[in-house]
Amino acid sequence: MKKLIRIEQIKILNYTPFRILLLLYVVFFTLGIVIYPLIDKEIPIISLSDLFRFPDVWTFLTWITEPYNILLALIVIMMTTNEFSNHTFKTQVIFGLSRKELITQKLILIFLLASFATILIGVTSISLGLIYSYKLTFKIAMENIELMAIYFLSSATYMIFGLFFALIIKNTALSILTFIGLRSFVEPILFLLLRKTEIRWYMPMRATTQLTPLPNLIEIFKDKMNNPEAIEDTAIDILPKGLPLWLNILVVMGYVTVTVYFSYRIMGRKRLT
Amino acid sequence: MKNILEINHLSKSYKSIKAIKKLTFSIQEGQAYGLLGPNGSGKTTTLSIISGILKQDSGSFLWFGEEANASQRLRIGSLIETPHFYPYLNLERNLKILCEIKKQSYKDIDRVLKETKLYDRRKSKFRTLSLGMKQRLGIAAALLGDPEILVLDEPTNGLDPEGIAEVRETVLKQVRRGKTLIIASHILSEVEKICSHLAILKQGDLLATGSIKEILSEEEMIEFSSSDNEMLKQKLESSNLIKEIEQTNGLLTAHLEKDVDSGDINNFAFENKITINHLISRKKSLESQFLELVKD
């Protein structure tokens, strides 16, 4: 295990595109959060900084930063397809890695990146929470902390899907296209077409997105609004009700298990050239 | 001698092309084993299968008498086809990755880089190397950790004459130290200089295996004439000295049996009271025998 971590470390730390993409991730992440306090003054009645209070900050930040996980998935795709185009999967097998270890290596990379993302959002949430909260008790701050684990799961799941596409497609551009196409075009269209059925919540990308759903903003702003009841009634229809959280987590874990299983299986049979 | 590698009825096809057909041979400890054959004869396919990067369709192989597994490969240093490394990493870091895989200390890196004359380039990125240097790095990588067995697939590919000689010297040094060597080549002279044993492949078929001496026995052929060619021909045909004999333009040409040389023929003629007045001995070159073997 340690061996695989050290190998992965040498590969990524000296690879400029990796460093640039990771830096971009951090920049987008920060900009995406900083922009809310900046536009706050433009919107009457409600104050967006309310969103940064404990415990709502957890819900809000996990929702707005969720799309950045796509960037992490792209990093995993790039690092995996590179191994094919450089023929280095082959070299590593010749020198004594098992085919299973090739996948384990990439799962370690995914684990590290997901941990990085989770720590980043954890630190940001705690900092913003401390700055914006009026009432601050440990209990309030820690409410919703389980969202960190859920965020880790959603981040890792995206990357595991990315790894899977990279393994079957082998080509960087095509893998990225498939990934983004499925997440941003195919599934959203199917989601609309299937709006009468429950199936739409079970689609892999959708289920993953839904792990950190749009927070109930009405609930958060209720105190500040003149006539909250009127809004709340209509809002119930607008806000889509997904699967219950426990079921959603189970569905995603199911996808993760199947994808990881097939990743190992595909690699076991692949011709490494 | 224990068996290092046993190959049993190994077959592999690429769509309709049969790359290797029911290959069976074994390699013992300390042998320098050459896989010889023209391009497309299945050498690389065989080495790819025993190195774990290609799955056979049928048949099996045993390393050290066991089913193949990844940990066996830690004891083997391999170079299959062209060497592939991370283009954006320098030589040292590329070898560090392989050291990690092979559970070797980083100390060995300097040794193999010096051995292959790449030490001065250790901080260069792999992609900046010339073809010959890449090939030498492949050999350096194979030597990492001083493995018991070397598997080299056309190791002198892309090297200049000086480089070829150096690589041959490096390989021979390993053989002299008692390492087992499996080397694939289509260049006969290379195999001849390095190997003790040989398997000749052609279009996936095994034509011959055994020690170099057995397979490419330096068969002797003599050309001679005598006072009575007809008589001598008849006498020789009924003796057990020759395989075949033919007469053309007053000259006799004979292929000798094993352990028979031109002196024996001379004595034989003398005993039969025939005087030989012309005798030339021709040894068939290994090259022509090899070409004969792989020819249809």
Coordinates of C-alpha atoms in Angstrom, one line a residue:
Chain A
M1 CA 0.0 0.0 0.0
K2 CA 2.7 2.4 1.0
K3 CA 4.6 1.5 -2.1
L4 CA 1.6 2.4 -4.3
I5 CA 1.2 5.7 -2.5
R6 CA 4.9 6.6 -3.1
I7 CA 4.7 5.6 -6.7
E8 CA 1.6 7.8 -7.3
Q9 CA 3.2 10.6 -5.4
I10 CA 6.2 10.6 -7.7
K11 CA 3.9 10.6 -10.8
I12 CA 1.7 13.5 -9.7
L13 CA 3.9 15.8 -7.9
N14 CA 6.3 16.2 -10.9
Y15 CA 3.5 16.5 -13.5
T16 CA 2.9 20.2 -14.3
P17 CA -0.7 19.7 -15.8
F18 CA -1.7 18.0 -12.6
R19 CA -0.4 20.9 -10.5
I20 CA -2.1 23.4 -12.8
L21 CA -5.5 21.6 -12.7
L22 CA -5.3 21.3 -8.9
L23 CA -4.5 25.0 -8.6
L24 CA -7.4 25.8 -10.9
Y25 CA -9.6 23.7 -8.7
V26 CA -8.6 25.7 -5.6
V27 CA -9.0 29.0 -7.4
F28 CA -12.5 28.2 -8.8
F29 CA -13.4 26.9 -5.4
T30 CA -12.4 30.1 -3.6
L31 CA -13.9 32.4 -6.3
G32 CA -17.1 30.5 -6.2
I33 CA -17.5 31.1 -2.5
V34 CA -16.1 34.7 -2.4
I35 CA -18.6 35.8 -5.1
Y36 CA -21.6 35.4 -2.8
P37 CA -20.7 38.0 -0.1
L38 CA -19.8 40.3 -3.0
I39 CA -23.2 40.1 -4.8
D40 CA -25.0 40.2 -1.4
K41 CA -25.4 43.9 -1.5
E42 CA -27.2 43.8 -4.8
I43 CA -30.1 41.7 -3.6
P44 CA -32.8 43.3 -1.4
I45 CA -34.7 41.8 1.5
I46 CA -32.5 38.7 2.0
S47 CA -28.9 38.7 3.1
L48 CA -26.8 35.9 1.4
S49 CA -24.5 36.0 4.4
D50 CA -27.2 34.2 6.2
L51 CA -26.2 31.2 4.2
F52 CA -22.8 31.2 5.8
R53 CA -24.1 30.7 9.3
F54 CA -23.8 27.5 11.1
P55 CA -25.4 25.0 10.5
D56 CA -26.6 26.1 7.1
V57 CA -23.1 26.8 5.9
W58 CA -22.5 23.1 5.5
T59 CA -25.5 22.5 3.3
F60 CA -25.0 25.6 1.2
L61 CA -21.2 25.1 0.6
T62 CA -21.5 21.4 -0.3
W63 CA -24.2 22.3 -2.8
I64 CA -22.4 25.2 -4.5
T65 CA -19.0 23.5 -4.7
E66 CA -20.3 20.2 -5.9
P67 CA -19.8 21.0 -9.6
Y68 CA -16.1 21.5 -9.0
N69 CA -15.8 17.8 -8.5
I70 CA -16.0 17.5 -12.3
L71 CA -12.5 19.1 -12.4
L72 CA -11.2 16.4 -10.0
A73 CA -12.8 13.7 -12.1
L74 CA -11.0 15.2 -15.2
I75 CA -7.7 15.0 -13.3
V76 CA -8.3 11.3 -12.6
I77 CA -9.2 10.7 -16.3
M78 CA -6.1 12.5 -17.4
M79 CA -3.8 10.6 -15.1
T80 CA -5.3 7.3 -16.1
T81 CA -5.4 7.8 -19.9
N82 CA -1.8 9.1 -19.7
E83 CA -0.8 5.7 -18.4
F84 CA -2.3 4.2 -21.5
S85 CA -0.8 6.6 -24.0
N86 CA 2.7 6.5 -22.3
H87 CA 2.4 2.7 -22.1
T88 CA 3.4 3.0 -18.5
F89 CA 0.7 0.6 -17.2
K90 CA 2.5 -2.0 -19.3
T91 CA 5.9 -1.1 -17.8
Q92 CA 4.6 -1.3 -14.3
V93 CA 3.2 -4.7 -14.9
I94 CA 6.4 -6.0 -16.5
F95 CA 8.4 -4.8 -13.4
G96 CA 6.1 -6.6 -11.0
L97 CA 2.9 -4.8 -10.2
S98 CA -0.2 -6.9 -10.5
R99 CA -3.1 -5.6 -12.7
K100 CA -5.1 -5.2 -9.5
E101 CA -2.5 -2.9 -8.1
L102 CA -2.8 -0.7 -11.2
I103 CA -6.4 0.0 -10.3
T104 CA -5.7 0.2 -6.5
Q105 CA -3.1 2.9 -7.4
K106 CA -5.8 5.0 -9.1
L107 CA -8.2 4.4 -6.2
I108 CA -5.5 5.8 -3.9
L109 CA -5.2 8.9 -6.1
I110 CA -9.0 9.2 -5.9
F111 CA -8.9 8.8 -2.1
L112 CA -6.3 11.5 -1.8
L113 CA -8.1 14.0 -4.0
A114 CA -11.4 13.4 -2.3
S115 CA -9.8 13.9 1.1
F116 CA -8.2 17.1 -0.2
A117 CA -11.5 18.4 -1.5
T118 CA -13.3 17.4 1.8
I119 CA -10.6 19.1 3.9
L120 CA -10.8 22.2 1.8
I121 CA -14.5 22.5 2.1
G122 CA -14.4 21.6 5.8
V123 CA -11.9 24.3 6.5
T124 CA -13.8 26.9 4.4
S125 CA -17.1 26.0 6.0
I126 CA -15.7 26.3 9.6
S127 CA -14.0 29.6 8.8
L128 CA -17.1 31.2 7.2
G129 CA -19.3 29.8 9.9
L130 CA -17.1 31.3 12.6
I131 CA -17.1 34.7 10.8
Y132 CA -20.8 35.0 10.1
S133 CA -22.7 33.2 12.9
Y134 CA -24.3 35.3 15.6
K135 CA -25.1 32.4 17.9
L136 CA -22.2 30.1 18.2
T137 CA -22.3 26.9 20.2
F138 CA -20.5 23.7 19.5
K139 CA -23.7 21.9 19.1
I140 CA -25.0 24.3 16.4
A141 CA -21.7 24.3 14.6
M142 CA -21.5 20.5 14.4
E143 CA -25.1 20.1 13.2
N144 CA -25.0 18.7 9.6
I145 CA -21.3 17.8 10.0
E146 CA -22.2 14.4 8.5
L147 CA -22.4 16.3 5.2
M148 CA -18.6 16.2 5.1
A149 CA -18.7 12.4 4.8
I150 CA -21.4 12.7 2.2
Y151 CA -19.4 15.2 0.3
F152 CA -16.4 12.9 0.3
L153 CA -18.6 10.1 -1.1
S154 CA -19.9 12.3 -3.9
S155 CA -16.5 13.6 -4.8
A156 CA -15.0 10.1 -4.8
T157 CA -17.9 8.8 -6.8
Y158 CA -17.4 11.3 -9.6
M159 CA -13.8 10.3 -9.8
I160 CA -14.5 6.6 -9.8
F161 CA -16.9 7.2 -12.8
G162 CA -14.1 9.1 -14.4
L163 CA -11.6 6.3 -13.8
F164 CA -14.1 3.8 -15.3
F165 CA -14.6 5.9 -18.5
A166 CA -10.8 6.3 -18.8
L167 CA -10.3 2.5 -18.5
I168 CA -12.8 1.6 -21.2
I169 CA -12.1 4.5 -23.6
K170 CA -8.3 4.9 -23.0
N171 CA -8.3 8.2 -24.9
T172 CA -8.2 11.4 -22.8
A173 CA -10.4 13.7 -25.0
L174 CA -13.1 11.0 -25.6
S175 CA -13.2 10.0 -22.0
I176 CA -13.7 13.6 -20.9
L177 CA -16.3 14.2 -23.5
T178 CA -18.2 11.1 -22.4
F179 CA -18.0 12.1 -18.8
I180 CA -19.2 15.7 -19.3
G181 CA -21.7 14.6 -21.9
L182 CA -23.3 12.1 -19.6
R183 CA -23.3 14.4 -16.6
S184 CA -24.3 17.7 -18.3
F185 CA -26.4 16.7 -21.3
V186 CA -27.6 13.1 -21.5
E187 CA -28.7 12.7 -17.8
P188 CA -30.3 16.2 -17.5
I189 CA -32.3 15.6 -20.7
L190 CA -33.4 12.1 -19.5
F191 CA -34.2 13.7 -16.1
L192 CA -36.7 16.0 -17.9
L193 CA -38.1 13.3 -20.1
L194 CA -38.6 11.0 -17.2
R195 CA -40.1 13.6 -14.9
K196 CA -43.2 11.6 -14.2
T197 CA -41.3 8.6 -13.0
E198 CA -39.1 7.8 -10.0
I199 CA -36.4 6.2 -12.2
R200 CA -34.9 9.6 -12.9
W201 CA -33.5 9.8 -9.3
Y202 CA -31.6 6.5 -9.8
M203 CA -29.4 7.7 -12.7
P204 CA -25.8 7.5 -11.7
M205 CA -24.7 11.1 -12.1
R206 CA -28.0 12.5 -10.9
A207 CA -27.9 10.3 -7.8
T208 CA -24.4 11.6 -7.0
T209 CA -25.4 15.2 -7.6
Q210 CA -28.4 14.7 -5.3
L211 CA -26.2 13.7 -2.4
T212 CA -25.5 17.4 -1.8
P213 CA -28.9 18.9 -3.0
L214 CA -30.0 22.5 -3.2
P215 CA -30.6 23.5 0.4
N216 CA -34.1 24.6 1.4
L217 CA -33.4 28.3 0.9
I218 CA -37.0 29.2 1.9
E219 CA -36.4 27.7 5.3
I220 CA -33.2 29.6 5.7
F221 CA -34.6 33.0 4.7
K222 CA -38.0 32.5 6.2
D223 CA -37.3 34.6 9.2
K224 CA -36.3 37.6 7.1
M225 CA -39.2 37.5 4.7
N226 CA -42.4 39.6 4.9
N227 CA -44.8 36.8 3.9
P228 CA -43.0 33.5 4.2
E229 CA -46.1 31.3 4.1
A230 CA -47.1 32.4 0.6
I231 CA -43.8 31.5 -0.8
E232 CA -43.5 28.3 1.0
D233 CA -46.7 26.9 -0.5
T234 CA -45.5 27.4 -4.0
A235 CA -42.0 26.4 -3.2
I236 CA -43.1 22.9 -2.2
D237 CA -44.0 22.2 -5.8
I238 CA -40.9 23.8 -7.3
L239 CA -38.3 22.0 -5.1
P240 CA -38.0 18.5 -6.5
K241 CA -38.2 15.9 -3.9
G242 CA -35.5 13.3 -4.5
L243 CA -34.9 10.0 -2.8
P244 CA -34.6 9.9 1.0
L245 CA -31.0 10.5 1.9
W246 CA -30.3 7.0 3.2
L247 CA -31.7 5.5 0.0
N248 CA -29.7 8.0 -2.1
I249 CA -26.5 7.0 -0.3
L250 CA -27.3 3.3 -0.8
V251 CA -27.9 3.9 -4.5
V252 CA -24.6 5.8 -4.9
M253 CA -22.7 3.1 -2.9
G254 CA -24.2 0.5 -5.2
Y255 CA -22.9 2.3 -8.2
V256 CA -19.5 2.7 -6.6
T257 CA -19.3 -1.0 -5.9
V258 CA -20.3 -2.1 -9.3
T259 CA -18.0 0.4 -11.0
V260 CA -15.0 -0.5 -8.9
Y261 CA -15.7 -4.2 -9.4
F262 CA -15.9 -3.8 -13.2
S263 CA -12.8 -1.6 -13.2
Y264 CA -10.8 -4.4 -11.6
R265 CA -12.3 -6.9 -14.0
I266 CA -11.7 -4.9 -17.1
M267 CA -8.1 -4.3 -16.1
G268 CA -7.6 -8.0 -15.4
R269 CA -8.4 -8.9 -19.1
K270 CA -7.0 -5.9 -20.9
R271 CA -4.2 -6.2 -23.4
L272 CA -1.5 -3.8 -22.1
T273 CA 0.4 -2.4 -25.1
Chain B
M1 CA 19.6 -27.8 -12.9
K2 CA 16.2 -26.5 -12.0
N3 CA 13.7 -25.3 -14.5
I4 CA 13.3 -21.5 -14.5
L5 CA 10.6 -21.3 -17.1
E6 CA 8.4 -24.0 -18.6
I7 CA 6.2 -23.2 -21.5
N8 CA 3.5 -25.7 -22.3
H9 CA 1.4 -25.6 -25.5
L10 CA 1.2 -21.9 -25.4
S11 CA -1.1 -20.4 -28.2
K12 CA -2.1 -16.8 -29.0
S13 CA -4.0 -15.4 -31.9
Y14 CA -4.7 -11.8 -33.0
K15 CA -8.0 -12.1 -34.8
S16 CA -7.2 -14.5 -37.7
I17 CA -3.5 -14.4 -37.3
K18 CA -2.0 -17.1 -35.2
A19 CA 0.9 -15.4 -33.5
I20 CA 2.2 -18.5 -31.7
K21 CA 1.0 -22.1 -32.0
K22 CA 1.3 -24.6 -29.2
L23 CA 4.7 -23.5 -28.1
T24 CA 6.5 -25.9 -25.7
F25 CA 10.0 -25.5 -24.4
S26 CA 11.7 -25.0 -21.1
I27 CA 14.6 -22.9 -19.8
Q28 CA 17.0 -24.0 -17.1
E29 CA 18.9 -22.1 -14.5
G30 CA 22.0 -20.4 -15.8
Q31 CA 21.2 -20.9 -19.5
A32 CA 21.6 -18.1 -21.9
Y33 CA 18.5 -18.8 -24.0
G34 CA 18.0 -17.2 -27.4
L35 CA 14.6 -16.9 -29.1
L36 CA 15.6 -16.6 -32.7
G37 CA 13.3 -16.0 -35.6
P38 CA 12.5 -13.5 -38.4
N39 CA 10.1 -10.6 -37.8
G40 CA 6.6 -11.7 -37.0
S41 CA 7.7 -15.1 -35.8
G42 CA 6.1 -14.7 -32.3
K43 CA 9.1 -13.8 -30.2
T44 CA 7.7 -10.6 -28.7
T45 CA 4.3 -12.3 -28.2
T46 CA 5.9 -15.1 -26.3
L47 CA 7.9 -12.7 -24.1
S48 CA 4.8 -10.5 -23.6
I49 CA 2.8 -13.4 -22.3
I50 CA 5.5 -14.6 -19.9
S51 CA 5.8 -11.0 -18.7
G52 CA 2.2 -10.7 -17.8
I53 CA 1.2 -8.0 -20.2
L54 CA -0.7 -10.3 -22.6
K55 CA -3.0 -13.2 -21.9
Q56 CA -2.6 -16.4 -23.8
D57 CA -5.5 -18.0 -25.5
S58 CA -4.6 -21.5 -24.3
G59 CA -1.7 -23.3 -22.8
S60 CA 0.3 -22.4 -19.7
F61 CA 3.7 -21.4 -18.4
L62 CA 5.4 -21.8 -15.1
W63 CA 8.0 -19.5 -13.6
F64 CA 10.2 -21.3 -11.0
G65 CA 7.7 -24.2 -11.2
E66 CA 4.8 -22.1 -10.1
E67 CA 1.8 -20.5 -11.7
A68 CA 2.6 -17.0 -12.9
N69 CA 2.0 -14.2 -10.4
A70 CA 3.2 -10.6 -10.0
S71 CA 5.7 -11.3 -7.2
Q72 CA 7.7 -13.6 -9.5
R73 CA 8.3 -10.7 -11.8
L74 CA 10.1 -8.9 -9.0
R75 CA 12.9 -11.5 -9.6
I76 CA 13.0 -10.8 -13.3
G77 CA 14.5 -7.8 -15.1
S78 CA 12.7 -7.3 -18.4
L79 CA 12.9 -5.2 -21.5
I80 CA 10.0 -5.9 -23.8
E81 CA 9.9 -4.1 -27.2
T82 CA 10.7 -0.5 -26.8
P83 CA 11.0 0.7 -23.2
H84 CA 8.2 2.9 -22.0
F85 CA 8.7 5.4 -19.2
Y86 CA 7.0 8.6 -17.9
P87 CA 8.1 11.2 -20.5
Y88 CA 7.8 14.1 -18.1
L89 CA 9.9 12.6 -15.3
N90 CA 13.7 12.5 -15.3
L91 CA 15.6 9.3 -15.5
E92 CA 16.2 9.1 -11.7
R93 CA 12.5 9.6 -10.9
N94 CA 11.5 7.0 -13.5
L95 CA 13.8 4.5 -12.0
K96 CA 12.6 5.4 -8.5
I97 CA 9.1 4.3 -9.5
L98 CA 10.5 1.0 -10.7
C99 CA 12.6 0.7 -7.5
E100 CA 9.4 1.1 -5.5
I101 CA 7.7 -1.6 -7.5
K102 CA 10.7 -4.0 -7.2
K103 CA 11.2 -3.2 -3.5
Q104 CA 14.8 -2.1 -4.1
S105 CA 16.6 0.8 -2.4
Y106 CA 17.2 3.9 -4.5
K107 CA 21.0 3.3 -4.1
D108 CA 20.9 0.9 -7.0
I109 CA 19.8 3.7 -9.4
D110 CA 23.3 5.2 -9.7
R111 CA 24.9 1.8 -10.3
V112 CA 22.6 0.9 -13.3
L113 CA 22.8 4.4 -14.8
K114 CA 26.6 4.2 -14.7
E115 CA 26.6 0.7 -16.1
T116 CA 24.6 1.9 -19.1
K117 CA 26.5 5.2 -19.4
L118 CA 23.5 7.4 -18.6
Y119 CA 24.6 8.8 -15.3
D120 CA 25.4 12.2 -16.7
R121 CA 21.8 12.4 -18.0
R122 CA 20.1 11.3 -14.8
K123 CA 18.4 14.7 -14.3
S124 CA 17.1 14.8 -17.9
K125 CA 13.5 14.2 -18.7
F126 CA 12.9 10.8 -20.4
R127 CA 11.3 12.5 -23.5
T128 CA 14.6 14.4 -24.2
L129 CA 16.6 11.2 -24.7
S130 CA 17.6 9.8 -28.1
L131 CA 16.3 6.5 -29.2
G132 CA 19.5 4.7 -28.3
M133 CA 19.5 6.3 -24.9
K134 CA 16.0 5.2 -24.3
Q135 CA 16.9 1.7 -25.2
R136 CA 19.9 1.9 -22.8
L137 CA 17.6 3.2 -20.0
G138 CA 15.4 0.1 -20.7
I139 CA 18.4 -2.1 -20.1
A140 CA 19.4 -0.1 -17.0
A141 CA 15.8 -0.6 -15.7
A142 CA 16.1 -4.3 -16.4
L143 CA 19.3 -4.5 -14.3
L144 CA 17.7 -2.7 -11.3
G145 CA 18.0 -4.9 -8.2
D146 CA 20.4 -7.3 -9.8
P147 CA 17.6 -9.8 -10.8
E148 CA 18.3 -13.5 -11.2
I149 CA 16.8 -13.5 -14.6
L150 CA 17.0 -11.1 -17.5
V151 CA 14.3 -11.1 -20.3
L152 CA 15.4 -8.9 -23.1
D153 CA 13.5 -8.4 -26.4
E154 CA 15.9 -7.2 -29.1
P155 CA 18.0 -5.2 -26.7
T156 CA 20.2 -3.7 -29.3
N157 CA 17.4 -2.2 -31.3
G158 CA 18.1 1.4 -32.3
L159 CA 21.7 1.3 -31.0
D160 CA 24.8 2.4 -33.0
P161 CA 27.6 -0.2 -33.5
E162 CA 29.4 1.0 -30.4
G163 CA 26.2 0.8 -28.4
I164 CA 25.5 -2.7 -29.7
A165 CA 29.0 -3.8 -28.5
E166 CA 28.5 -2.2 -25.1
V167 CA 25.1 -3.8 -24.6
R168 CA 26.4 -7.1 -25.6
E169 CA 29.3 -6.8 -23.1
T170 CA 26.8 -5.8 -20.3
V171 CA 24.6 -8.8 -21.1
L172 CA 27.6 -11.2 -21.4
K173 CA 28.8 -10.0 -18.0
Q174 CA 25.5 -11.0 -16.5
V175 CA 25.6 -14.4 -18.2
R176 CA 29.1 -15.0 -16.9
R177 CA 27.9 -14.2 -13.4
G178 CA 25.5 -17.2 -13.8
K179 CA 22.3 -15.2 -14.4
T180 CA 19.7 -16.8 -16.6
L181 CA 19.1 -14.9 -19.8
I182 CA 16.2 -15.1 -22.2
I183 CA 16.9 -13.0 -25.2
A184 CA 14.8 -12.5 -28.4
S185 CA 16.5 -11.5 -31.6
H186 CA 16.3 -11.7 -35.3
I187 CA 20.0 -11.2 -35.6
L188 CA 21.8 -14.5 -35.7
S189 CA 25.2 -13.2 -34.9
E190 CA 23.9 -11.6 -31.8
V191 CA 22.4 -14.8 -30.5
E192 CA 25.5 -16.8 -31.5
K193 CA 27.8 -14.5 -29.5
I194 CA 25.7 -14.5 -26.3
C195 CA 23.6 -17.7 -26.1
S196 CA 24.2 -21.3 -25.1
H197 CA 20.7 -22.5 -26.0
L198 CA 18.3 -21.6 -28.7
A199 CA 14.7 -21.9 -29.8
I200 CA 14.0 -21.1 -33.4
L201 CA 10.6 -19.7 -34.2
K202 CA 8.9 -19.2 -37.5
Q203 CA 5.4 -17.8 -37.9
G204 CA 4.5 -19.0 -34.5
D205 CA 5.9 -22.5 -34.9
L206 CA 8.8 -23.9 -33.0
L207 CA 11.2 -25.2 -35.5
A208 CA 14.0 -26.4 -33.2
T209 CA 15.2 -26.2 -29.6
G210 CA 18.3 -27.2 -27.9
S211 CA 21.9 -26.1 -27.4
I212 CA 23.4 -24.1 -30.2
K213 CA 25.8 -26.9 -31.0
E214 CA 22.9 -29.4 -31.4
I215 CA 20.8 -27.2 -33.6
L216 CA 23.3 -25.4 -35.7
S217 CA 25.9 -28.1 -35.8
E218 CA 28.6 -26.9 -38.0
E219 CA 28.0 -29.5 -40.6
E220 CA 31.0 -30.2 -42.7
M221 CA 30.9 -30.5 -46.4
I222 CA 33.8 -31.5 -48.5
E223 CA 34.7 -31.2 -52.2
F224 CA 37.2 -33.6 -53.6
S225 CA 38.4 -35.5 -56.6
S226 CA 40.5 -38.6 -56.9
S227 CA 42.2 -41.0 -59.3
D228 CA 39.0 -43.0 -59.5
N229 CA 35.9 -40.9 -58.7
E230 CA 33.4 -43.6 -59.6
M231 CA 35.0 -46.2 -57.4
L232 CA 35.4 -43.9 -54.5
K233 CA 31.8 -42.8 -54.8
Q234 CA 30.5 -46.3 -54.6
K235 CA 32.8 -47.2 -51.7
L236 CA 31.7 -44.1 -49.7
E237 CA 28.1 -44.7 -50.4
S238 CA 28.3 -48.1 -48.8
S239 CA 30.4 -46.8 -45.8
N240 CA 28.9 -45.0 -42.8
L241 CA 31.0 -41.9 -43.2
I242 CA 28.7 -39.7 -45.3
K243 CA 25.1 -38.6 -45.5
E244 CA 25.1 -37.9 -49.2
I245 CA 27.4 -37.6 -52.1
E246 CA 27.1 -36.3 -55.6
Q247 CA 29.3 -36.0 -58.6
T248 CA 29.6 -33.0 -60.9
N249 CA 32.2 -32.2 -63.5
G250 CA 34.8 -34.6 -62.1
L251 CA 34.3 -33.2 -58.6
L252 CA 32.7 -35.1 -55.7
T253 CA 30.7 -33.2 -53.1
A254 CA 29.9 -35.0 -49.8
H255 CA 28.0 -34.1 -46.6
L256 CA 29.8 -35.8 -43.8
E257 CA 28.2 -37.6 -40.9
K258 CA 28.7 -36.3 -37.4
D259 CA 32.3 -36.7 -36.0
V260 CA 33.7 -37.4 -39.4
D261 CA 36.2 -35.0 -40.9
S262 CA 38.1 -34.7 -44.1
G263 CA 41.0 -36.7 -42.7
D264 CA 38.8 -39.7 -42.2
I265 CA 37.8 -39.5 -45.9
N266 CA 41.4 -39.3 -46.9
N267 CA 42.3 -42.4 -44.8
F268 CA 39.3 -44.3 -46.2
A269 CA 40.4 -43.6 -49.8
F270 CA 44.0 -44.6 -48.9
E271 CA 42.8 -47.9 -47.4
N272 CA 40.9 -48.5 -50.7
K273 CA 44.0 -47.7 -52.7
I274 CA 42.5 -44.6 -54.2
T275 CA 44.5 -41.4 -54.2
I276 CA 42.8 -38.1 -53.5
N277 CA 44.3 -35.3 -55.5
H278 CA 42.1 -32.5 -54.5
L279 CA 40.2 -31.8 -51.2
I280 CA 38.5 -28.7 -49.9
S281 CA 36.6 -28.6 -46.7
R282 CA 33.7 -26.2 -46.4
K283 CA 31.9 -25.5 -43.2
K284 CA 28.4 -24.3 -43.6
S285 CA 27.9 -21.0 -41.9
L286 CA 25.4 -20.6 -39.1
E287 CA 23.7 -17.9 -41.2
S288 CA 23.0 -20.2 -44.1
Q289 CA 21.8 -23.0 -41.8
F290 CA 19.5 -20.5 -40.0
L291 CA 18.1 -19.3 -43.3
E292 CA 17.7 -22.9 -44.4
L293 CA 15.7 -23.7 -41.2
V294 CA 13.3 -20.8 -41.5
K295 CA 12.9 -21.2 -45.3
D296 CA 9.7 -22.9 -46.4

